PDB file of C-alpha atoms and ligand atoms in Angstrom:
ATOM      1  CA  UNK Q   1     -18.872 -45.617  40.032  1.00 96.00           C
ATOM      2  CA  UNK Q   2     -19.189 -44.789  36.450  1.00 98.00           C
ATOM      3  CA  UNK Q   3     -17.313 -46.267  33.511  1.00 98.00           C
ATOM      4  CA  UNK Q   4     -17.084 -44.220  30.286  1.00 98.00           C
ATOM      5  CA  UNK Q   5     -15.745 -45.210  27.036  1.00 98.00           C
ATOM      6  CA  UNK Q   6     -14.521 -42.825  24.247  1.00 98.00           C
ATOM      7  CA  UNK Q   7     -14.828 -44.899  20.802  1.00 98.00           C
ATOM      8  CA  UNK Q   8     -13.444 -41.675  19.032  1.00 98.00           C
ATOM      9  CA  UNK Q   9     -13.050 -41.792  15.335  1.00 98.00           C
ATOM     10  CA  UNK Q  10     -13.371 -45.176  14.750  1.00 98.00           C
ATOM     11  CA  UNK Q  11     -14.959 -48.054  13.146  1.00 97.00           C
ATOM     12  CA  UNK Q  12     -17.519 -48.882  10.594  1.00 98.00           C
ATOM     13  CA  UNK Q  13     -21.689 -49.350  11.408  1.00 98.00           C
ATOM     14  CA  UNK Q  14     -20.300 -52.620  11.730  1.00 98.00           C
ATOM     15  CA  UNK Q  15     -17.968 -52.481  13.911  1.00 98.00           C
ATOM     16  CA  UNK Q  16     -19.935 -50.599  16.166  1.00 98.00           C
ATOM     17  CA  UNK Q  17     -22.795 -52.960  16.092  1.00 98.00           C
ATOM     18  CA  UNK Q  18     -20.890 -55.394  17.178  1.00 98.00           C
ATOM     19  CA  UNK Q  19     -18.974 -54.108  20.289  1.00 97.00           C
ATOM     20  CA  UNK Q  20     -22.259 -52.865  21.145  1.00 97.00           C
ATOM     21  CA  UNK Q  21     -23.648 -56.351  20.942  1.00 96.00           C
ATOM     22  CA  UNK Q  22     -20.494 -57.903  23.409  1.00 96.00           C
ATOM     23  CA  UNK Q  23     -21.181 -54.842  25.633  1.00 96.00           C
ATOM     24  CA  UNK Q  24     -24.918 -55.921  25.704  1.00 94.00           C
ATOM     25  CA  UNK Q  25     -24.332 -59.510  26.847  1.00 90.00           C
ATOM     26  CA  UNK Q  26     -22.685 -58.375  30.460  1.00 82.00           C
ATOM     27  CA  UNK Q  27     -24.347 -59.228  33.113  1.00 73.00           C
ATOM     28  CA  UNK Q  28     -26.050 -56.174  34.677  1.00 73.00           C
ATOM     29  CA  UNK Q  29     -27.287 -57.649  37.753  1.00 69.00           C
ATOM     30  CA  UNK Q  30     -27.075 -56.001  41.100  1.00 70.00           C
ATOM     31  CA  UNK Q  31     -24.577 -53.638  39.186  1.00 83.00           C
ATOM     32  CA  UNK Q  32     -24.444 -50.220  40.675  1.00 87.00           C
ATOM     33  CA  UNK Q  33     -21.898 -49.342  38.050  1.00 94.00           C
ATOM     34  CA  UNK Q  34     -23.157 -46.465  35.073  1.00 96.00           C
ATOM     35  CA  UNK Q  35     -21.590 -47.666  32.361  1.00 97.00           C
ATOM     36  CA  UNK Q  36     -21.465 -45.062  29.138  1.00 98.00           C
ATOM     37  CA  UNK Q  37     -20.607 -45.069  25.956  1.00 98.00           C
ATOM     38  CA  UNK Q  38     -19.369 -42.562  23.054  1.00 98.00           C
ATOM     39  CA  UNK Q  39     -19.336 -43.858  19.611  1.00 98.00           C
ATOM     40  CA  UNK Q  40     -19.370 -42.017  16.793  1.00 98.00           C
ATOM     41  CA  UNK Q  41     -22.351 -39.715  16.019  1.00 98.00           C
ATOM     42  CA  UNK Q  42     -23.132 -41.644  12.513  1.00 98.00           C
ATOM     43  CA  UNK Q  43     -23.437 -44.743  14.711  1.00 98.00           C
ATOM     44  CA  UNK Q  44     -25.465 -43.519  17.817  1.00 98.00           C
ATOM     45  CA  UNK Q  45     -29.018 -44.606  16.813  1.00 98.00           C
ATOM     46  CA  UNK Q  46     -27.691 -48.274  15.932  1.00 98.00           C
ATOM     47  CA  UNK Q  47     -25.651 -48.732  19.204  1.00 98.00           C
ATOM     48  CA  UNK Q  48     -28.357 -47.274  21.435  1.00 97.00           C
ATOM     49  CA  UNK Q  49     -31.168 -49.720  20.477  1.00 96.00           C
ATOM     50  CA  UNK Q  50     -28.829 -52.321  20.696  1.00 96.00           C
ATOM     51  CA  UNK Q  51     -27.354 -51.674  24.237  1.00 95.00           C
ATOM     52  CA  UNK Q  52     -30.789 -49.896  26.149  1.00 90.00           C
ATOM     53  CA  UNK Q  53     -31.655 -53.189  27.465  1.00 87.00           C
ATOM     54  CA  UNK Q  54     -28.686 -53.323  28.843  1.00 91.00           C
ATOM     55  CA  UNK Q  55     -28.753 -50.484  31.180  1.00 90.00           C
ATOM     56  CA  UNK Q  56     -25.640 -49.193  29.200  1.00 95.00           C
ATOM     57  CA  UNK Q  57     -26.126 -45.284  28.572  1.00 97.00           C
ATOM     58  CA  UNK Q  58     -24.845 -43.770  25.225  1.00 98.00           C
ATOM     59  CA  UNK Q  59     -23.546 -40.211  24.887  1.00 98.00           C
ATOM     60  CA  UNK Q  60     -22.636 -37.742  21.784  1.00 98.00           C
ATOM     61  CA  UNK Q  61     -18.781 -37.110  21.694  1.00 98.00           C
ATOM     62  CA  UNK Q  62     -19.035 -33.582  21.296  1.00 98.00           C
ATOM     63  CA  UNK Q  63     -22.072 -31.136  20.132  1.00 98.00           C
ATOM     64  CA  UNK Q  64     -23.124 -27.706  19.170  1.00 98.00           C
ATOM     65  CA  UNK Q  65     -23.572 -24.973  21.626  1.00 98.00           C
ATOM     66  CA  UNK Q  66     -26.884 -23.745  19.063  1.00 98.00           C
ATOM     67  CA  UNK Q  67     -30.067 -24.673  18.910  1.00 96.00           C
ATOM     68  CA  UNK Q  68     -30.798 -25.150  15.324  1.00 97.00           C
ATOM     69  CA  UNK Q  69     -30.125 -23.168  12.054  1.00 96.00           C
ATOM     70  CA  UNK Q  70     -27.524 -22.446   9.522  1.00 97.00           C
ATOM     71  CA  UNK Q  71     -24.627 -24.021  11.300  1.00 96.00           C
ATOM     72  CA  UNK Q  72     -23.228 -26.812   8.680  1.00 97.00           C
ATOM     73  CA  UNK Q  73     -21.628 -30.072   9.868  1.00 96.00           C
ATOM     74  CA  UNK Q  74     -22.997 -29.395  13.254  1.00 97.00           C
ATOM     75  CA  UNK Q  75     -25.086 -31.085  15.728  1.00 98.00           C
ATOM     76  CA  UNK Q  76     -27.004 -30.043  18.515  1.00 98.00           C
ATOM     77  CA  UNK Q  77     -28.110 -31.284  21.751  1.00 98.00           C
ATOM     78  CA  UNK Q  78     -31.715 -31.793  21.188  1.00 98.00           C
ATOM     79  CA  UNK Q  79     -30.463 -33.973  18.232  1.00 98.00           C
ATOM     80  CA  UNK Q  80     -28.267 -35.969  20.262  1.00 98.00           C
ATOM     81  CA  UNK Q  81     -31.136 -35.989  23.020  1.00 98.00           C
ATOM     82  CA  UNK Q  82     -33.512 -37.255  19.905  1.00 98.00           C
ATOM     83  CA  UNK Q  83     -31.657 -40.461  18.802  1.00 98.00           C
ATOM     84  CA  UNK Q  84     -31.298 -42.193  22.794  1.00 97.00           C
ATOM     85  CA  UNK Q  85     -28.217 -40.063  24.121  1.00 98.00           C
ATOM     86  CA  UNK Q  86     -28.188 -38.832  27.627  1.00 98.00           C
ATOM     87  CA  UNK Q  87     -24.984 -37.633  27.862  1.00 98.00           C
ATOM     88  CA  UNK Q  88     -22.133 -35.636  25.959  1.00 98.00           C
ATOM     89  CA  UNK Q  89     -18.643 -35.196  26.355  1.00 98.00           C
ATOM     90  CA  UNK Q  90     -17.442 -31.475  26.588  1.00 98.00           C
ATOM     91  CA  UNK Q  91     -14.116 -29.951  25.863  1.00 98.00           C
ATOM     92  CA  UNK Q  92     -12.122 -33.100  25.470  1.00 98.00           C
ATOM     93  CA  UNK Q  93      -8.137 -32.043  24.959  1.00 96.00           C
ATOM     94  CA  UNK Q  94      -8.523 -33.269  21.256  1.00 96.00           C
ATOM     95  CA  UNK Q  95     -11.712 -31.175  20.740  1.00 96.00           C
ATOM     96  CA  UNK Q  96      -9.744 -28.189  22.525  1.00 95.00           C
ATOM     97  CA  UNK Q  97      -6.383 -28.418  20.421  1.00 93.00           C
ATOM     98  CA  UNK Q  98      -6.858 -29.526  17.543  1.00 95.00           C
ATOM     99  CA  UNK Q  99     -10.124 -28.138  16.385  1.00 95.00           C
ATOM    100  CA  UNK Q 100      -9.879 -25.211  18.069  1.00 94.00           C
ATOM    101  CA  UNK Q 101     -11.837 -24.902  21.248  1.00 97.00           C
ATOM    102  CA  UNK Q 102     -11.774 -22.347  23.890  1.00 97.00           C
ATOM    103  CA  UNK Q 103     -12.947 -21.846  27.177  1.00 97.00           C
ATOM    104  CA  UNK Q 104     -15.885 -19.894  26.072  1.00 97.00           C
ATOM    105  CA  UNK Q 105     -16.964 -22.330  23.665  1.00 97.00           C
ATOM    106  CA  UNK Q 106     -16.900 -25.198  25.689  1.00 98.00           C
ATOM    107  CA  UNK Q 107     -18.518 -23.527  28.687  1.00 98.00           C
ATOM    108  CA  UNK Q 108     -21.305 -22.539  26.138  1.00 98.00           C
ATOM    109  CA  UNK Q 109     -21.271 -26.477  25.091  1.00 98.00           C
ATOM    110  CA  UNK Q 110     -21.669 -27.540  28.881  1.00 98.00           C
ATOM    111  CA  UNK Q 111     -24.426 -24.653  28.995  1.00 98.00           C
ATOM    112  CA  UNK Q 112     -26.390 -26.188  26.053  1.00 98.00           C
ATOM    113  CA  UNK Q 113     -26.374 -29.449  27.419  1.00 98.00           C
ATOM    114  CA  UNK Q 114     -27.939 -29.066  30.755  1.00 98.00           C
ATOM    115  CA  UNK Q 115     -30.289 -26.844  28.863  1.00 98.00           C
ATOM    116  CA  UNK Q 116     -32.032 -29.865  27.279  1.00 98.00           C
ATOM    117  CA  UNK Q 117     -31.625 -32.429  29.608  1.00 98.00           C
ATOM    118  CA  UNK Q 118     -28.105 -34.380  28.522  1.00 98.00           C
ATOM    119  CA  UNK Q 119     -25.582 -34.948  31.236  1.00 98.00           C
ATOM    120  CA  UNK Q 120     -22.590 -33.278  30.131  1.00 98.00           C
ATOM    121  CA  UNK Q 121     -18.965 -34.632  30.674  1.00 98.00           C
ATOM    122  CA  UNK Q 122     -16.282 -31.943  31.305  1.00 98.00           C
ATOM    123  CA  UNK Q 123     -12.749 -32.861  30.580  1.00 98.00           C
ATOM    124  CA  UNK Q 124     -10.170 -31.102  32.044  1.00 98.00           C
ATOM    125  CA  UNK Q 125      -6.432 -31.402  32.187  1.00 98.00           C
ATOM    126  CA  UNK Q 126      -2.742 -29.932  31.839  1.00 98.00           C
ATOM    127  CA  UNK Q 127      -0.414 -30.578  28.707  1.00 97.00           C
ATOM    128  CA  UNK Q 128       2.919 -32.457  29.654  1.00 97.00           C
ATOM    129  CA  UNK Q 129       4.606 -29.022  29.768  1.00 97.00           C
ATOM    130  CA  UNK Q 130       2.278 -27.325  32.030  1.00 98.00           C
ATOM    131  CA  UNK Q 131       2.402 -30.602  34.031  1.00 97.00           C
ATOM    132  CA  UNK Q 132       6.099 -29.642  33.921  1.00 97.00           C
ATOM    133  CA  UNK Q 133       5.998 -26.638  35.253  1.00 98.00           C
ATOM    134  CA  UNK Q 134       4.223 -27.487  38.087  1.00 97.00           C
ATOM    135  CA  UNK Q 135       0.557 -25.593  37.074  1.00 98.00           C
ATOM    136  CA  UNK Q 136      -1.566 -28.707  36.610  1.00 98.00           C
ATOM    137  CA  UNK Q 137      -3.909 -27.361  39.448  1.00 97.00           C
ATOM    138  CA  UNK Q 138      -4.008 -23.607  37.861  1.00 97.00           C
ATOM    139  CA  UNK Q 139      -4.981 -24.636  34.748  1.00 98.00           C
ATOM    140  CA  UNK Q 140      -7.566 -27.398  35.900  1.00 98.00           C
ATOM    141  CA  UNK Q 141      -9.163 -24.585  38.057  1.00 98.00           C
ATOM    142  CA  UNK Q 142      -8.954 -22.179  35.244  1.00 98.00           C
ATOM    143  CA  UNK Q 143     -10.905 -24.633  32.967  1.00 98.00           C
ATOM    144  CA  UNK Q 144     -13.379 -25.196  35.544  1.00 98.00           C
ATOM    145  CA  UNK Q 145     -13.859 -21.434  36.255  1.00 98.00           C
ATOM    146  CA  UNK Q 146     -14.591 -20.601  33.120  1.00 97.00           C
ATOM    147  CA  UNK Q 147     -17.584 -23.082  32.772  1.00 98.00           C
ATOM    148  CA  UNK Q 148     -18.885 -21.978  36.726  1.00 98.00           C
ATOM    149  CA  UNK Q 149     -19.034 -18.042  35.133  1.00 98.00           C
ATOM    150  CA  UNK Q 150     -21.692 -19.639  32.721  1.00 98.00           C
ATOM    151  CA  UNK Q 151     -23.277 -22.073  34.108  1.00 98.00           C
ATOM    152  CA  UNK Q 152     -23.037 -21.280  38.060  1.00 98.00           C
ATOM    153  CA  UNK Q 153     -21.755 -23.694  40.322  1.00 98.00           C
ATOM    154  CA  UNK Q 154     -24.720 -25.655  40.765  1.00 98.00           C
ATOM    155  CA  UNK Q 155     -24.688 -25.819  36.884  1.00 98.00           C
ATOM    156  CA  UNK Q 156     -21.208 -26.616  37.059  1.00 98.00           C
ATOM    157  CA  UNK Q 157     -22.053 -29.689  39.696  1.00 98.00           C
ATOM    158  CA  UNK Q 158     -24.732 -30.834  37.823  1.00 98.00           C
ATOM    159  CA  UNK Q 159     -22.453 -32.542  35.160  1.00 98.00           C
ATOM    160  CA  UNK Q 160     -19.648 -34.783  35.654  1.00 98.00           C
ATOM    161  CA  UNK Q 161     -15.896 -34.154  35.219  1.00 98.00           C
ATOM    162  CA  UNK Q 162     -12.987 -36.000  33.911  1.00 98.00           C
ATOM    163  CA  UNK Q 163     -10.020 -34.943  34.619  1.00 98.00           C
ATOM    164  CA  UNK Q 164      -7.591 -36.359  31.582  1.00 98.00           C
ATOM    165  CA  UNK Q 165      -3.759 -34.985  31.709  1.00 98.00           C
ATOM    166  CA  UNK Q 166      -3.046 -34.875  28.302  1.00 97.00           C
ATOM    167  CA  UNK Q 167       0.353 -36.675  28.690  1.00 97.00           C
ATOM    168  CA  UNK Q 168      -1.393 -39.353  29.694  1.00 97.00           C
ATOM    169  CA  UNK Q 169      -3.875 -39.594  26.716  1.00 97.00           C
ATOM    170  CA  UNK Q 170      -3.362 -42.516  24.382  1.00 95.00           C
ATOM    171  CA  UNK Q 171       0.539 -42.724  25.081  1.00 97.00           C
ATOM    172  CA  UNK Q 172       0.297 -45.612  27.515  1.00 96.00           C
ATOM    173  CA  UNK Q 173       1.360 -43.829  30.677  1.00 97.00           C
ATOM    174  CA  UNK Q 174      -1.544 -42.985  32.939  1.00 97.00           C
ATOM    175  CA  UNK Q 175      -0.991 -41.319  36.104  1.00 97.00           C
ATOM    176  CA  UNK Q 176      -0.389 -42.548  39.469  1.00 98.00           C
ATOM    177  CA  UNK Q 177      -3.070 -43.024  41.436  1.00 98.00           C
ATOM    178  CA  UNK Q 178      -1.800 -40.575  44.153  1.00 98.00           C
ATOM    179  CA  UNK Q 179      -0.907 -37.770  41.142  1.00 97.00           C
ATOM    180  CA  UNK Q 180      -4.503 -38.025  40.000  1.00 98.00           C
ATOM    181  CA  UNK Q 181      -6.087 -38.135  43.739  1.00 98.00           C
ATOM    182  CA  UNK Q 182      -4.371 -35.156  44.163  1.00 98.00           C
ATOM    183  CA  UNK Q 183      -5.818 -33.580  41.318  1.00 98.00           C
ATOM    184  CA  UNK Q 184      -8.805 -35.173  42.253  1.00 98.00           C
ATOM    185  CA  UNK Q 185      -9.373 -33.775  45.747  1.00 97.00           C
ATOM    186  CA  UNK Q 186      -8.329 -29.984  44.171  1.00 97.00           C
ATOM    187  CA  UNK Q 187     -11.878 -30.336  41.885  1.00 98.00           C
ATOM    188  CA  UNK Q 188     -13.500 -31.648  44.862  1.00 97.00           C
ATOM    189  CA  UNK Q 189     -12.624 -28.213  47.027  1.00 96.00           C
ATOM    190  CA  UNK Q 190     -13.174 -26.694  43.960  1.00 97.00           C
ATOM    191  CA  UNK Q 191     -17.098 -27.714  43.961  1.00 97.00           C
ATOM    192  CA  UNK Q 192     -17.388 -27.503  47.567  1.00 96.00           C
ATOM    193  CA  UNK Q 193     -20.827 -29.015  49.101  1.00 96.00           C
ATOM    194  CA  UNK Q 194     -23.023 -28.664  45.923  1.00 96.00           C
ATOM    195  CA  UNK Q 195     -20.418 -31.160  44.365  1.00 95.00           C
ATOM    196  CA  UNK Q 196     -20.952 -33.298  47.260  1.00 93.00           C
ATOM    197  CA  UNK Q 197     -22.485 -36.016  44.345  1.00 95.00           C
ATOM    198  CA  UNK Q 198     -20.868 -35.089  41.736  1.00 98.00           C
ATOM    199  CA  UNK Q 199     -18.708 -37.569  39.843  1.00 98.00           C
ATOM    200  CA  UNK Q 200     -15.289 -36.980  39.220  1.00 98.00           C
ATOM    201  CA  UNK Q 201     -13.642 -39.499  36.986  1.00 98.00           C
ATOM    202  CA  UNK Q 202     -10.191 -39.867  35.677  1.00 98.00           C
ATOM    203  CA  UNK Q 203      -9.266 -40.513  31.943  1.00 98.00           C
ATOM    204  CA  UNK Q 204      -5.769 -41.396  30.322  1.00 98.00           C
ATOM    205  CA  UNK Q 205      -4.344 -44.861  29.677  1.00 98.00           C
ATOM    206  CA  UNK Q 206      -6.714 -46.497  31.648  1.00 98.00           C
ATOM    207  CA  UNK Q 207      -6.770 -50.367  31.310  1.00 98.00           C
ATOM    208  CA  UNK Q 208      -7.943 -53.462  33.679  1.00 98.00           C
ATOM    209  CA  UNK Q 209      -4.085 -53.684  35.201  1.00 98.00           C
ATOM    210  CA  UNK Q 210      -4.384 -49.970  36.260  1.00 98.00           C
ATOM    211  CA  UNK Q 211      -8.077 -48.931  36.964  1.00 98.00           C
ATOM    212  CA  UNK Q 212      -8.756 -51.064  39.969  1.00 98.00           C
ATOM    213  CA  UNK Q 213      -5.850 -48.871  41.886  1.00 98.00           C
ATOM    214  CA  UNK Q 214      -7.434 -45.394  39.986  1.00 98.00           C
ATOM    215  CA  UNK Q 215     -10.934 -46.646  41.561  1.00 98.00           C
ATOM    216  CA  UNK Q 216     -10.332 -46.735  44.774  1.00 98.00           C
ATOM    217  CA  UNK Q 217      -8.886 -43.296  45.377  1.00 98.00           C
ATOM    218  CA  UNK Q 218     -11.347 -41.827  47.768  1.00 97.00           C
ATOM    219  CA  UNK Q 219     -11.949 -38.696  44.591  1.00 97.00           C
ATOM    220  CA  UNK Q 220     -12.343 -40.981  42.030  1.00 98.00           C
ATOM    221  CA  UNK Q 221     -15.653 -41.962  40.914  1.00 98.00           C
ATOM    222  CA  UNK Q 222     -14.382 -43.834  38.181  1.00 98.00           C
ATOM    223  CA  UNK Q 223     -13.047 -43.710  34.815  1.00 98.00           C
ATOM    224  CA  UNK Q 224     -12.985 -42.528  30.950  1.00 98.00           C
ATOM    225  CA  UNK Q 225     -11.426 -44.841  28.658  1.00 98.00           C
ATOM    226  CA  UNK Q 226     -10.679 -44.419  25.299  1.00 98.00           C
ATOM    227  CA  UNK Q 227      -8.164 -47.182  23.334  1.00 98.00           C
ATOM    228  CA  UNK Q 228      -9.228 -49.618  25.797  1.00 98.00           C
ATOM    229  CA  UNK Q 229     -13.158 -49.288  25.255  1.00 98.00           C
ATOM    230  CA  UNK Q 230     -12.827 -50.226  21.977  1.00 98.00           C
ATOM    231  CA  UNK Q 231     -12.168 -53.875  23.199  1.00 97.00           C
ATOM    232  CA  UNK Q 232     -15.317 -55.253  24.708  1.00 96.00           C
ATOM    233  CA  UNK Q 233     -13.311 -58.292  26.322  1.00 96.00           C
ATOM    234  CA  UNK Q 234     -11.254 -55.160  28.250  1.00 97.00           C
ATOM    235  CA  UNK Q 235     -13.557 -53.279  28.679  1.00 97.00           C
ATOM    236  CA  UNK Q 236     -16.070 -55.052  30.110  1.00 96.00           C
ATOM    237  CA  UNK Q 237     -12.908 -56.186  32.588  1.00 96.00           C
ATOM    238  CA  UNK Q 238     -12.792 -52.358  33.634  1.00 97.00           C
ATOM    239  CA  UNK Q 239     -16.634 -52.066  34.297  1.00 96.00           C
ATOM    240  CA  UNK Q 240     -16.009 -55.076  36.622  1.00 94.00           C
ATOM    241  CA  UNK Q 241     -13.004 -53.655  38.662  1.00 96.00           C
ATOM    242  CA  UNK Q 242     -15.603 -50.776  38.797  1.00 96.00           C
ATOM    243  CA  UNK Q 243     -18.234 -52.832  40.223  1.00 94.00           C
ATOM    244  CA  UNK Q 244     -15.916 -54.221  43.062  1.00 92.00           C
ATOM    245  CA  UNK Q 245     -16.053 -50.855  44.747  1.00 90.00           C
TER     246      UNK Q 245
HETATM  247  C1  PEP X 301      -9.626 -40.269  26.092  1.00 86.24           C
HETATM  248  O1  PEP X 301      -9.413 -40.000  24.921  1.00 86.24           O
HETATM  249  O2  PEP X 301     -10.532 -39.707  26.705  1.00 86.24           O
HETATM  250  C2  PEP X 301      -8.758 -41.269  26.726  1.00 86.24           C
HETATM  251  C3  PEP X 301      -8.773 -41.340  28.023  1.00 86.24           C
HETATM  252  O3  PEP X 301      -7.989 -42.050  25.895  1.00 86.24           O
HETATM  253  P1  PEP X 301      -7.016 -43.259  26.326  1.00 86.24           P
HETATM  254  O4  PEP X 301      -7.738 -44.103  27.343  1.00 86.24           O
HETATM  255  O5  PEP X 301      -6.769 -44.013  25.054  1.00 86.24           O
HETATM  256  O6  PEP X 301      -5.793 -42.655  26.891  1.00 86.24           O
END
């Protein structure tokens, strides 16, 4: 099982430092549960020394598919590899529509990550409308198409994916278990036998009245939480659902 949680765009140093500091406290013993987390890039460094003691992994939000250069506001892999990051979420829905990101792009993000070492994230997922019209499983294939043409499927395997309906992010209403196992199982197929490890987690709404259920569908390897992360006492609660399994 793996627990991930999205901090987004928010908080001070502060405030960071000191959910890190709850999240530190838990008690990691005979825990088989990865536990990761993605605060803000300005807040990385801080967080990581805090919580490496505490086998709690920390992971960039987003990053650059270059190397280095003349590429302004942007950071890159090797950075994020450089301040105590081992992972890096790629192509989350708010990343893809509001700021603009295609499938190229993110496939070249997922690319650049394995490249140096990070584990990247993949999110996929249908908007409520494509939900609608019944082509949740096209457009969840498409997305993970277009990152096997770059990266081959072993590439492809070699991360982790998250499959986050968008309907479902931050409104409150997460899917039903069953909706996302069936989603689920279609990525599974999907990566065939080199995807045999590969973790496949499910994001949207998630909180500690709803995850256990997510957690035990037989595809889901666990979750990505976003508002709920932000509260250690909750989150911590999902990590230990987690570690039931
Ligand atoms: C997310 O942004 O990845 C997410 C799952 O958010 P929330 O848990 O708030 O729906």
């Amino acid at each position: 099982m793996l627990v991930a949680g999205n901090w987004k765009m928010n908080g001070l140093l502060r405030d960071a430092e000191y959910l890190a500091d709850k999240l530190a406290s838990r008690n990691i013993q005979n825990s088989k549960t990865e536990v990761v987390i993605f605060p803000p890039f300005l807040h990385i460094s801080a967080v990581s020394r805090i919580v490496q003691k505490a086998n709690i992994q920390v992971g960039g939000q987003n990053c650059s598919a270059l190397k280095s250069g003349a590429n302004t506001g942007e950071i890159s892999c090797e950075m994020l590899l450089d301040v105590g990051c081992s992972h890096v979420l790629v192509g989350h829905s708010e990343r893809r529509s509001l700021h603009g990101e295609t499938e190229t792009s993110v496939a070249n993000k997922y690319a650049a990550a394995l490249d140096v070492g990070l584990t990247p994230i993949l999110c996929v997922g249908e908007s409520l409308e494509q939900h609608d019209l019944g082509k949740t499983q096209e457009v969840v294939l498409r997305q993970l198409s277009a990152v096997k043409e770059t990266v081959g499927l072993g590439g492809l395997c070699s991360g982790i994916i998250a499959y986050e309906p968008l309907w479902s992010i931050g409104t409150g209403l997460a899917a039903l278990p069953s909706q996302a196992q069936s989603v689920h199982q279609t990525i599974r197929s999907c990566l065939g036998s080199p995807g045999a490890k590969t973790r496949v987690l499910y994001g949207g709404s998630l909180n500690s009245e709803n995850s256990l259920a997510m957690f035990v569908e037989k595809d889901i390897d666990g979750g990505l939480v976003g508002g709920a992360s932000l509260q250690s006492e909750e989150f911590l609660r999902i990590i230990k659902l987690a570690e039931q399994l």
